[in-house]
mmCIF file of C-alpha atoms and ligand atoms in Angstrom:
data_model
loop_
_atom_site.group_PDB
_atom_site.id
_atom_site.type_symbol
_atom_site.label_atom_id
_atom_site.label_comp_id
_atom_site.label_asym_id
_atom_site.label_seq_id
_atom_site.Cartn_x
_atom_site.Cartn_y
_atom_site.Cartn_z
ATOM 1 C CA MET E 14 0.985 10.041 -14.620
ATOM 2 C CA SER E 15 -1.632 9.833 -12.172
ATOM 3 C CA GLU E 16 -4.896 10.704 -14.653
ATOM 4 C CA ALA E 17 -7.259 9.175 -13.128
ATOM 5 C CA TYR E 18 -6.121 9.544 -9.446
ATOM 6 C CA ASP E 19 -6.361 13.015 -10.746
ATOM 7 C CA ALA E 20 -10.380 12.416 -12.108
ATOM 8 C CA LYS E 21 -11.738 10.982 -8.965
ATOM 9 C CA ARG E 22 -11.112 13.942 -6.918
ATOM 10 C CA SER E 23 -12.416 17.496 -6.363
ATOM 11 C CA THR E 24 -9.623 18.967 -4.841
ATOM 12 C CA HIS E 25 -11.683 21.688 -3.316
ATOM 13 C CA GLU E 26 -13.723 19.370 -1.242
ATOM 14 C CA THR E 27 -11.296 16.923 -0.231
ATOM 15 C CA PRO E 28 -7.725 17.072 1.965
ATOM 16 C CA GLU E 29 -6.240 14.474 -0.397
ATOM 17 C CA PRO E 30 -3.137 15.885 -1.909
ATOM 18 C CA ALA E 31 -3.493 16.007 -5.887
ATOM 19 C CA GLY E 32 -0.837 14.890 -8.131
ATOM 20 C CA GLY E 33 2.880 15.969 -7.176
ATOM 21 C CA ASP E 34 5.857 14.520 -6.692
ATOM 22 C CA ASP E 35 7.396 15.584 -3.278
ATOM 23 C CA PRO E 36 6.786 12.583 -0.570
ATOM 24 C CA GLY E 37 6.443 14.621 2.422
ATOM 25 C CA ALA E 38 7.489 13.584 5.493
ATOM 26 C CA LEU E 39 8.739 10.205 3.640
ATOM 27 C CA SER E 40 11.427 12.003 1.711
ATOM 28 C CA ASP E 41 15.225 11.472 1.729
ATOM 29 C CA ARG E 42 15.387 7.717 2.476
ATOM 30 C CA GLY E 43 17.722 7.102 0.248
ATOM 31 C CA ARG E 44 15.237 3.722 -2.243
ATOM 32 C CA PRO E 45 11.960 3.967 -3.204
ATOM 33 C CA LEU E 46 9.461 4.051 -1.292
ATOM 34 C CA PHE E 47 7.074 2.275 0.256
ATOM 35 C CA VAL E 48 4.048 2.889 1.859
ATOM 36 C CA ILE E 49 0.772 0.713 3.840
ATOM 37 C CA HIS E 50 -2.139 2.992 4.360
ATOM 38 C CA GLU E 51 -4.590 1.482 6.304
ATOM 39 C CA HIS E 52 -8.358 2.995 5.246
ATOM 40 C CA ASP E 53 -11.875 2.884 6.963
ATOM 41 C CA ALA E 54 -13.743 2.848 4.609
ATOM 42 C CA SER E 55 -16.570 1.314 3.764
ATOM 43 C CA THR E 56 -15.089 -1.638 3.662
ATOM 44 C CA HIS E 57 -11.948 -1.859 6.083
ATOM 45 C CA HIS E 58 -8.583 -2.239 4.216
ATOM 46 C CA PHE E 59 -5.620 -1.575 3.388
ATOM 47 C CA ASP E 60 -3.305 -0.314 0.418
ATOM 48 C CA LEU E 61 0.320 -1.052 -0.693
ATOM 49 C CA ARG E 62 1.997 1.054 -2.327
ATOM 50 C CA LEU E 63 5.228 1.093 -4.277
ATOM 51 C CA GLU E 64 7.301 3.761 -5.702
ATOM 52 C CA VAL E 65 7.693 2.483 -9.659
ATOM 53 C CA ASP E 66 9.014 5.025 -11.965
ATOM 54 C CA GLY E 67 7.286 7.930 -10.065
ATOM 55 C CA VAL E 68 4.027 7.221 -8.678
ATOM 56 C CA LEU E 69 2.949 4.708 -6.209
ATOM 57 C CA ARG E 70 1.505 1.702 -7.415
ATOM 58 C CA SER E 71 -1.172 0.733 -5.562
ATOM 59 C CA TRP E 72 -3.251 -2.177 -4.227
ATOM 60 C CA ALA E 73 -6.341 -2.819 -2.106
ATOM 61 C CA VAL E 74 -5.506 -5.920 -0.030
ATOM 62 C CA PRO E 75 -8.771 -6.626 2.345
ATOM 63 C CA LYS E 76 -6.769 -8.594 5.050
ATOM 64 C CA GLY E 77 -2.948 -5.887 4.664
ATOM 65 C CA PRO E 78 0.237 -8.094 5.078
ATOM 66 C CA SER E 79 1.488 -11.509 6.839
ATOM 67 C CA THR E 80 4.390 -11.927 7.695
ATOM 68 C CA ASP E 81 3.184 -16.426 7.362
ATOM 69 C CA PRO E 82 4.406 -17.749 4.879
ATOM 70 C CA SER E 83 1.304 -19.804 4.785
ATOM 71 C CA GLU E 84 -1.174 -17.354 4.135
ATOM 72 C CA GLN E 85 -2.153 -15.797 0.692
ATOM 73 C CA ARG E 86 -3.688 -12.134 1.185
ATOM 74 C CA LEU E 87 -5.518 -11.296 -1.678
ATOM 75 C CA ALA E 88 -4.789 -7.581 -3.409
ATOM 76 C CA ILE E 89 -6.593 -5.630 -6.064
ATOM 77 C CA ALA E 90 -4.899 -3.155 -8.146
ATOM 78 C CA THR E 91 -5.772 0.182 -7.835
ATOM 79 C CA GLU E 92 -5.021 2.884 -9.767
ATOM 80 C CA ASP E 93 -1.366 4.989 -9.603
ATOM 81 C CA HIS E 94 -1.018 7.038 -6.681
ATOM 82 C CA PRO E 95 1.352 10.463 -6.809
ATOM 83 C CA LEU E 96 3.880 10.624 -4.445
ATOM 84 C CA SER E 97 2.530 13.578 -2.686
ATOM 85 C CA TYR E 98 -0.020 11.431 -1.673
ATOM 86 C CA ALA E 99 2.920 9.301 0.230
ATOM 87 C CA ASP E 100 2.163 10.787 3.510
ATOM 88 C CA PHE E 101 -1.271 11.286 3.860
ATOM 89 C CA GLU E 102 -3.539 10.913 6.572
ATOM 90 C CA GLY E 103 -6.846 11.979 7.217
ATOM 91 C CA VAL E 104 -10.685 11.046 6.766
ATOM 92 C CA ILE E 105 -11.823 11.378 3.113
ATOM 93 C CA PRO E 106 -15.166 12.580 2.514
ATOM 94 C CA GLU E 107 -17.907 10.003 1.875
ATOM 95 C CA ASP E 108 -19.045 11.610 -1.742
ATOM 96 C CA GLN E 109 -15.152 11.361 -2.436
ATOM 97 C CA TYR E 110 -13.384 8.311 -4.230
ATOM 98 C CA GLY E 111 -13.816 5.847 -1.741
ATOM 99 C CA GLY E 112 -14.674 8.050 1.358
ATOM 100 C CA GLY E 113 -13.089 6.795 5.197
ATOM 101 C CA SER E 114 -10.465 7.184 7.686
ATOM 102 C CA VAL E 115 -6.711 6.639 6.408
ATOM 103 C CA ILE E 116 -3.596 6.716 8.508
ATOM 104 C CA VAL E 117 0.296 5.429 7.469
ATOM 105 C CA TRP E 118 0.362 2.076 8.540
ATOM 106 C CA ASP E 119 3.443 0.845 7.752
ATOM 107 C CA ALA E 120 6.857 3.189 5.135
ATOM 108 C CA GLY E 121 9.617 2.055 4.945
ATOM 109 C CA THR E 122 12.162 1.854 1.167
ATOM 110 C CA TRP E 123 11.940 -1.593 -1.266
ATOM 111 C CA GLU E 124 14.586 -3.178 -2.711
ATOM 112 C CA ASN E 125 14.388 -5.387 -6.331
ATOM 113 C CA LEU E 126 14.770 -9.273 -4.951
ATOM 114 C CA LYS E 127 15.173 -10.534 -8.005
ATOM 115 C CA GLU E 128 18.203 -11.514 -10.252
ATOM 116 C CA ALA E 129 19.549 -12.099 -12.727
ATOM 117 C CA ASP E 130 20.687 -14.682 -14.770
ATOM 118 C CA ASP E 131 23.078 -12.940 -16.800
ATOM 119 C CA GLY E 132 22.688 -8.800 -17.266
ATOM 120 C CA ASP E 133 20.452 -7.036 -15.229
ATOM 121 C CA PRO E 134 18.083 -7.607 -13.599
ATOM 122 C CA PRO E 135 14.386 -7.083 -14.816
ATOM 123 C CA SER E 136 13.194 -3.897 -12.593
ATOM 124 C CA LEU E 137 10.482 -4.245 -9.999
ATOM 125 C CA ALA E 138 7.847 -2.596 -13.106
ATOM 126 C CA GLU E 139 9.290 -4.795 -16.079
ATOM 127 C CA GLN E 140 8.012 -7.696 -13.720
ATOM 128 C CA LEU E 141 4.941 -6.103 -12.227
ATOM 129 C CA ASP E 142 4.299 -6.362 -16.819
ATOM 130 C CA ASP E 143 5.318 -10.239 -15.852
ATOM 131 C CA GLY E 144 2.724 -10.360 -13.413
ATOM 132 C CA HIS E 145 5.149 -12.050 -10.902
ATOM 133 C CA ALA E 146 7.502 -9.368 -8.570
ATOM 134 C CA THR E 147 10.164 -10.434 -5.975
ATOM 135 C CA PHE E 148 10.877 -7.689 -3.835
ATOM 136 C CA ARG E 149 11.640 -6.518 -0.160
ATOM 137 C CA LEU E 150 10.411 -4.356 1.939
ATOM 138 C CA ASP E 151 12.397 -2.358 5.310
ATOM 139 C CA GLY E 152 9.225 -0.716 7.069
ATOM 140 C CA ASP E 153 8.979 0.282 11.072
ATOM 141 C CA LYS E 154 6.655 -2.761 11.078
ATOM 142 C CA VAL E 155 6.493 -5.036 7.819
ATOM 143 C CA HIS E 156 10.019 -6.797 6.582
ATOM 144 C CA GLY E 157 11.492 -9.118 4.167
ATOM 145 C CA GLY E 158 10.778 -10.582 1.042
ATOM 146 C CA TYR E 159 6.979 -10.479 -0.421
ATOM 147 C CA ALA E 160 5.877 -11.543 -3.409
ATOM 148 C CA LEU E 161 3.325 -10.209 -5.606
ATOM 149 C CA THR E 162 1.547 -12.241 -8.401
ATOM 150 C CA ARG E 163 -1.102 -11.505 -10.678
ATOM 151 C CA THR E 164 -3.997 -14.286 -10.561
ATOM 152 C CA SER E 165 -6.757 -12.476 -12.812
ATOM 153 C CA ASP E 166 -6.601 -12.368 -16.646
ATOM 154 C CA PRO E 167 -4.992 -9.368 -18.003
ATOM 155 C CA ASP E 168 -7.766 -8.063 -19.440
ATOM 156 C CA ALA E 169 -9.783 -8.607 -16.442
ATOM 157 C CA ASP E 170 -12.156 -5.378 -15.252
ATOM 158 C CA GLU E 171 -10.122 -6.338 -12.062
ATOM 159 C CA GLU E 172 -7.320 -7.144 -11.864
ATOM 160 C CA ARG E 173 -6.275 -10.001 -8.711
ATOM 161 C CA TRP E 174 -3.196 -11.020 -7.277
ATOM 162 C CA LEU E 175 -1.891 -12.222 -4.130
ATOM 163 C CA LEU E 176 0.829 -10.512 -1.599
ATOM 164 C CA VAL E 177 2.679 -13.078 -0.117
ATOM 165 C CA LYS E 178 5.586 -13.138 2.063
ATOM 166 C CA MET E 179 8.717 -15.441 1.454
ATOM 167 C CA ASP E 180 10.476 -17.560 3.843
ATOM 168 C CA ASP E 181 13.249 -16.036 5.261
ATOM 169 C CA ASP E 182 14.541 -14.830 8.378
ATOM 170 C CA ASP E 183 12.026 -12.447 8.741
ATOM 171 C CA ALA E 184 9.238 -14.663 8.205
ATOM 172 C CA ASP E 185 7.325 -15.412 11.432
ATOM 173 C CA ALA E 186 3.842 -16.955 11.724
ATOM 174 C CA ARG E 187 3.372 -15.885 15.176
ATOM 175 C CA ARG E 188 2.830 -12.235 14.261
ATOM 176 C CA ASN E 189 -0.366 -10.196 13.285
ATOM 177 C CA PRO E 190 1.282 -6.887 12.997
ATOM 178 C CA THR E 191 -2.285 -5.265 11.845
ATOM 179 C CA SER E 192 -3.910 -6.199 14.755
ATOM 180 C CA THR E 193 -1.288 -6.531 17.372
ATOM 181 C CA GLU E 194 0.318 -2.457 15.788
ATOM 182 C CA PRO E 195 -2.626 -0.693 14.657
ATOM 183 C CA GLU E 196 -0.915 3.357 15.375
ATOM 184 C CA SER E 197 0.268 4.990 12.849
ATOM 185 C CA VAL E 198 3.801 5.597 12.340
ATOM 186 C CA LEU E 199 4.229 8.491 11.680
ATOM 187 C CA SER E 200 1.249 10.566 14.461
ATOM 188 C CA GLY E 201 0.471 7.572 16.393
ATOM 189 C CA ARG E 202 -2.771 7.737 15.649
ATOM 190 C CA THR E 203 -4.889 4.433 15.180
ATOM 191 C CA VAL E 204 -7.292 5.238 12.114
ATOM 192 C CA ALA E 205 -10.441 5.174 14.301
ATOM 193 C CA GLN E 206 -8.519 8.315 16.609
ATOM 194 C CA VAL E 207 -8.071 9.710 12.926
ATOM 195 C CA GLY E 208 -11.874 9.446 12.307
ATOM 196 C CA ASP E 209 -12.680 10.756 15.621
ATOM 197 C CA ASP E 210 -10.261 13.646 15.447
ATOM 198 C CA GLU E 211 -11.132 15.626 11.519
ATOM 199 C CA GLY E 212 -13.986 13.803 10.442
ATOM 200 C CA GLU E 213 -17.171 15.636 10.466
ATOM 201 C CA GLY E 214 -20.204 13.009 11.093
ATOM 202 C CA HIS E 215 -18.232 10.430 11.703
ATOM 203 C CA ASP E 216 -19.912 7.750 12.551
ATOM 204 C CA GLY E 217 -17.490 4.869 13.218
ATOM 205 C CA GLY E 218 -19.876 1.868 11.969
ATOM 206 C CA GLY E 219 -20.333 0.532 8.569
ATOM 207 C CA SER E 220 -16.695 -0.613 8.742
ATOM 208 C CA SER E 221 -15.468 -4.223 9.127
HETATM 209 MN MN1 MN S 324 -8.384 2.509 -0.323
#
């Protein structure tokens, strides 16, 4: 299920959870989960994760989500993560995949926005297979419709997508929550505080 995830981790050497289906602090929300981790790795980025068919489908989004429909945000598909990763916060050792500090920057549930001409609408998994998915996010910071559109060839080594806010009542070109709301929705800590609290030899540098 998450073999690529497990293969990249030695569970004796990283505080990250091993594979599992329990989203911990984020369980029992009644709808499939989404999580946006902020990850202060060698290159600072956000990780968008959507619960689809029992795993967290994942994209690294260098600038994070925008609330402005005119902004297109690059999203690079990464390996599926287990549901148990949803509430992870902590410091990943440098020699483990990615390294760096992680917080749960936002979390909530998602809803399929695709409507069918007749019958059942395509599932999110089917939409992602087709390279274009629309869904509504209901988090603490991020709300409303988003579209993910694959821009790379399906056979390319790196799957590149664009994450764009849909033009709905929640669109707001003036908000910039990735800058103005930096605290974890679980612990209230910033990613820098997690590095200071839990990091060994965290140099605070090397990230943009
Ligand atoms: Mn990451």
